[in-house]
């Protein structure tokens, strides 16, 4: 390999655009790491495989590729739906450019995932809503706590003036309810202190949560661990992260407990993976840890899926609606992201945490 060839290979390997090179028989000659990540396949193992063994689209798309080879005709396609070998559906734009090399027509495919752009747009809207909600909650909390203090103080003064001890039961009710409402408002606001960051293994956090849930469930659910042992330690607040994950897993356990399982026990899976070149907000991170909490419960009602991270929103009659709001606040303080996808029988909460972190945001 010449110096120029090595430089060209280095450039292709570091492109964030998924790039594939096919020979005239539409078999893979080269795939860069971005394409490996997008299609969830190994370029080395896939070398020489037919394009349909990497992903499938439609017979018409395959005919277009063959025509591009025969006629040396470049073309673009928008919002194509590809199905990877793992069964994942991807919405992409791609460009096909014929190249001539050593008497053979090769095809260069540049694939731009639309799902990622849609996800980033959705994520930015979610972060914007979160900030708006924080401002609303803080303003509302201020307006609630001020009169609460007056009500509580007046009840205490009234209690001292009452001649009959039995009448103090009523003032005690006022004081206790004022305290309960104040505690509820404090929980809505969440903690104001910065996370106490230390290098922590994320699996230590998940194992702590798993042990707590197994003790609470007492064999009523199956807990599955699917860990990537190569994930390095993260700079996180261990106790806060345990609380964040525990809120999600406990919600899953309670959802499963509320339905009957005809196909055996309810199941909760804890899965960890790493992602390369992942965008959170406006920042692209070289490596991100993805923690997934997956359950086979009844799913989240569609009308709640857009608002489940808002305070006071709950799918249970006895729920406070604060657990997921607190979880989102903790993840945000760690410069991370939390997402949810749900349909009956399959709910996935995904937590994304960057491996390289700066100072946490208060």
XYZ file of C-alpha atoms in Angstrom:
362
model
C 0.000 0.000 0.000
C 1.449 3.398 -1.010
C 1.459 6.497 1.183
C -1.423 7.952 -0.844
C -3.419 4.737 -0.502
C -2.840 4.732 3.265
C -3.926 8.388 3.479
C -7.067 7.741 1.450
C -7.914 4.744 3.636
C -7.349 6.864 6.769
C -9.689 9.563 5.457
C -12.420 7.062 4.590
C -12.105 5.297 7.940
C -12.644 8.565 9.798
C -15.597 9.854 7.784
C -18.837 10.090 9.744
C -20.748 9.354 6.521
C -21.412 5.643 6.005
C -19.490 4.679 2.854
C -19.546 1.367 0.971
C -17.739 0.261 -2.186
C -19.328 -2.477 -4.314
C -17.787 -4.321 -7.261
C -19.596 -4.894 -10.562
C -21.338 -7.971 -9.088
C -22.675 -5.784 -6.244
C -20.465 -7.532 -3.707
C -18.794 -5.593 -0.897
C -15.218 -4.445 -1.461
C -14.953 -1.921 1.382
C -17.009 -0.531 4.242
C -15.885 2.233 6.602
C -16.511 2.150 10.389
C -19.462 4.546 10.074
C -21.170 2.035 7.756
C -20.337 -0.797 10.155
C -22.053 1.097 12.959
C -25.063 1.974 10.832
C -25.644 -1.548 9.493
C -24.408 -3.355 12.639
C -22.055 -5.616 10.648
C -18.300 -6.164 10.448
C -16.676 -4.867 7.271
C -13.930 -7.482 7.447
C -16.331 -10.389 7.851
C -18.709 -8.996 5.244
C -16.051 -8.560 2.557
C -17.192 -10.207 -0.671
C -20.805 -10.595 0.445
C -23.658 -9.650 -1.869
C -25.351 -6.345 -1.060
C -28.603 -8.089 -0.063
C -26.689 -9.967 2.649
C -25.873 -6.624 4.273
C -29.280 -4.981 4.004
C -32.451 -5.317 1.966
C -34.583 -2.663 0.367
C -36.713 -3.584 -2.650
C -36.261 -5.475 -5.943
C -36.532 -2.157 -7.768
C -33.611 -0.755 -5.769
C -31.470 -3.755 -6.677
C -32.334 -3.243 -10.343
C -31.311 0.414 -10.066
C -27.900 -0.615 -8.713
C -27.374 -3.075 -11.553
C -28.407 -0.398 -14.036
C -25.928 2.024 -12.462
C -23.157 -0.518 -13.106
C -24.217 -1.223 -16.696
C -24.840 2.394 -17.723
C -22.382 4.119 -15.352
C -25.274 6.279 -14.268
C -25.147 7.945 -10.821
C -28.357 8.508 -8.873
C -29.667 9.616 -5.492
C -32.508 8.184 -3.461
C -34.358 9.942 -0.651
C -35.965 8.396 2.419
C -35.218 4.819 1.440
C -36.215 2.216 4.028
C -33.496 -0.387 4.611
C -33.736 -3.526 6.734
C -30.418 -4.583 8.284
C -29.368 -8.168 8.991
C -30.381 -7.625 12.639
C -33.930 -6.776 11.540
C -33.576 -3.085 12.332
C -35.386 -0.694 10.002
C -33.426 2.363 8.865
C -34.657 5.417 6.976
C -31.795 6.803 4.886
C -30.831 8.974 1.941
C -28.125 7.506 -0.253
C -26.077 8.494 -3.271
C -24.681 6.000 -5.803
C -21.627 7.003 -7.846
C -20.050 4.687 -10.463
C -16.241 4.546 -10.426
C -13.878 2.995 -12.977
C -10.917 1.005 -11.709
C -8.813 -1.579 -13.536
C -11.389 -2.098 -16.271
C -14.252 -2.650 -13.817
C -17.163 -0.436 -12.811
C -17.402 -0.043 -9.053
C -20.209 1.611 -7.116
C -19.585 4.051 -4.295
C -22.535 4.265 -1.872
C -22.784 7.193 0.534
C -25.524 6.553 3.067
C -26.968 9.334 5.239
C -29.289 8.102 7.999
C -32.424 10.176 8.368
C -33.373 8.452 11.625
C -30.483 10.168 13.354
C -31.533 13.612 12.111
C -35.100 12.954 13.180
C -33.841 11.739 16.556
C -31.691 14.844 17.054
C -34.650 17.081 16.187
C -36.853 15.168 18.614
C -34.134 15.306 21.261
C -33.704 19.076 20.913
C -37.469 19.521 21.267
C -37.406 17.278 24.346
C -34.574 19.279 25.951
C -36.392 22.525 25.186
C -39.577 21.196 26.777
C -37.585 20.049 29.781
C -36.148 23.534 30.339
C -39.602 25.091 29.950
C -41.041 22.600 32.420
C -38.275 23.360 34.931
C -39.033 27.077 34.792
C -42.762 26.419 35.136
C -42.310 24.054 38.079
C -39.917 26.401 39.899
C -42.299 29.326 39.492
C -45.257 27.226 40.612
C -43.302 25.840 43.587
C -42.443 29.364 44.734
C -46.101 30.406 44.600
C -47.181 27.271 46.502
C -44.535 27.246 49.242
C -45.026 30.861 50.307
C -48.715 30.516 51.349
C -48.003 27.026 52.710
C -45.607 28.518 55.248
C -48.287 31.000 56.315
C -50.945 28.294 56.604
C -48.671 26.081 58.678
C -47.622 28.935 60.972
C -51.221 30.038 61.503
C -52.234 26.454 62.347
C -49.448 26.227 64.943
C -50.511 29.517 66.562
C -54.157 28.438 66.548
C -53.209 25.125 68.146
C -51.637 26.924 71.114
C -54.797 28.970 71.727
C -57.281 26.091 71.609
C -58.658 25.177 75.050
C -59.619 21.620 74.101
C -56.913 19.056 73.227
C -59.333 17.208 70.929
C -59.647 20.286 68.754
C -55.898 20.206 68.168
C -56.417 17.107 66.031
C -57.802 19.404 63.328
C -54.859 21.794 63.454
C -52.489 18.813 63.374
C -54.169 17.677 60.155
C -53.562 21.130 58.639
C -49.880 21.061 59.686
C -49.311 17.498 58.430
C -50.974 18.160 55.073
C -49.008 21.399 54.642
C -45.790 19.447 55.310
C -46.821 16.723 52.855
C -47.524 19.266 50.124
C -44.210 21.035 50.804
C -42.329 17.724 50.507
C -44.143 16.996 47.252
C -43.095 20.379 45.851
C -39.496 19.768 46.956
C -39.507 16.433 45.114
C -40.837 18.163 41.998
C -37.938 20.612 42.138
C -35.394 17.840 42.590
C -31.955 18.188 44.118
C -30.153 21.499 43.674
C -26.722 20.106 44.512
C -24.233 19.050 41.857
C -23.532 15.336 41.407
C -20.680 13.932 43.467
C -18.702 12.541 40.543
C -16.336 9.585 40.835
C -15.070 6.928 38.446
C -17.684 4.176 38.690
C -18.397 0.990 36.790
C -21.879 1.252 35.304
C -22.429 -2.467 35.924
C -21.912 -1.886 39.639
C -24.859 0.535 39.479
C -27.001 -1.947 37.539
C -26.143 -4.825 39.880
C -27.176 -2.737 42.881
C -30.514 -2.003 41.213
C -30.915 -5.654 40.177
C -30.348 -6.857 43.733
C -32.925 -4.407 45.102
C -35.517 -5.383 42.498
C -34.935 -9.122 42.981
C -35.494 -8.666 46.717
C -38.720 -6.724 46.086
C -40.049 -9.006 43.323
C -39.405 -12.229 45.284
C -39.323 -14.340 42.136
C -42.354 -12.763 40.450
C -40.277 -11.539 37.483
C -37.278 -12.760 35.486
C -34.347 -10.346 35.528
C -31.932 -10.717 32.596
C -28.433 -9.217 32.516
C -26.840 -8.513 29.129
C -23.647 -6.570 29.841
C -20.706 -5.490 27.708
C -17.763 -6.153 30.066
C -15.403 -3.996 27.986
C -17.117 -0.734 29.009
C -14.677 1.389 31.068
C -15.560 3.260 34.252
C -17.678 6.400 33.962
C -17.438 9.715 35.799
C -20.844 9.646 37.496
C -22.573 10.095 40.833
C -23.117 6.475 41.890
C -26.016 7.103 44.279
C -27.882 9.414 41.904
C -27.436 7.006 39.008
C -28.744 4.120 41.127
C -31.811 6.237 41.893
C -32.302 7.121 38.210
C -32.150 3.501 37.017
C -34.145 2.218 39.991
C -37.023 4.576 39.161
C -37.270 3.084 35.657
C -36.889 -0.559 36.702
C -39.377 -0.190 39.541
C -41.911 1.342 37.138
C -41.391 -1.652 34.820
C -41.873 -4.090 37.699
C -45.082 -2.380 38.797
C -46.392 -2.319 35.207
C -45.700 -6.049 34.824
C -47.330 -6.790 38.178
C -50.486 -5.072 36.977
C -51.066 -7.505 34.101
C -51.504 -11.238 33.741
C -48.804 -13.155 31.892
C -50.061 -16.144 29.942
C -46.567 -16.844 28.578
C -44.666 -17.265 31.823
C -43.143 -14.641 34.082
C -42.704 -10.990 33.307
C -39.204 -10.147 32.118
C -36.931 -7.135 32.656
C -33.594 -6.945 30.823
C -30.642 -4.726 31.712
C -28.386 -4.243 28.677
C -25.221 -2.182 28.165
C -23.470 -1.297 24.913
C -21.144 1.384 23.548
C -21.912 3.657 20.596
C -19.451 5.600 18.463
C -19.906 9.146 17.163
C -23.197 9.751 18.969
C -24.797 13.189 19.251
C -26.373 14.436 22.480
C -27.874 17.889 22.152
C -25.415 19.923 20.090
C -22.383 17.855 21.109
C -21.044 14.864 19.218
C -19.288 12.362 21.454
C -16.674 9.916 20.267
C -17.916 7.181 22.610
C -21.183 6.884 24.519
C -22.428 4.218 26.915
C -25.961 3.058 26.224
C -27.909 1.488 29.093
C -31.224 -0.111 28.136
C -33.989 -1.203 30.496
C -36.334 -3.469 28.550
C -39.552 -5.041 29.822
C -42.365 -7.126 28.351
C -45.113 -5.313 30.225
C -48.281 -3.790 28.786
C -46.469 -0.753 27.412
C -47.037 2.962 27.927
C -50.344 4.339 26.582
C -49.709 6.279 23.345
C -51.302 9.416 24.768
C -48.693 9.484 27.577
C -45.558 8.690 25.588
C -44.816 12.324 24.705
C -45.273 13.560 28.286
C -43.989 10.756 30.537
C -40.961 12.813 31.631
C -43.137 15.703 32.782
C -43.757 16.054 36.538
C -47.118 14.757 37.799
C -47.705 12.599 34.690
C -48.306 8.943 35.578
C -49.956 5.929 34.003
C -50.941 4.513 37.412
C -53.791 5.699 39.575
C -51.553 5.644 42.659
C -48.480 7.116 40.961
C -47.021 10.535 41.788
C -45.577 11.068 38.313
C -42.238 12.253 39.747
C -40.003 9.199 39.242
C -39.230 9.710 35.545
C -38.991 13.488 35.926
C -36.348 12.971 38.641
C -34.565 10.402 36.458
C -34.430 12.791 33.519
C -33.050 15.541 35.747
C -30.274 13.233 37.017
C -29.340 12.105 33.500
C -29.298 15.721 32.286
C -26.937 16.686 35.117
C -24.572 14.011 33.788
C -24.777 15.552 30.282
C -26.671 12.477 29.124
C -29.935 11.691 27.426
C -32.871 9.405 28.138
C -35.326 8.143 25.524
C -38.276 5.787 25.520
C -39.915 3.566 22.914
C -42.953 1.540 23.860
C -45.623 -0.698 22.458
C -47.570 -3.521 24.123
C -45.204 -6.273 25.184
C -42.012 -4.276 24.620
C -40.902 -1.080 26.353
C -37.323 0.208 26.148
C -35.854 3.058 28.185
C -32.427 4.026 26.790
C -29.936 6.056 28.814
C -26.982 7.570 26.921
C -23.960 8.712 28.945
C -20.819 10.188 27.334
C -17.580 8.485 28.272
C -15.724 11.794 28.225
C -17.423 14.409 30.387
C -16.724 17.978 31.393
C -18.138 19.794 34.395
C -21.739 18.757 35.078
C -24.461 21.334 34.632
C -26.268 22.354 37.829
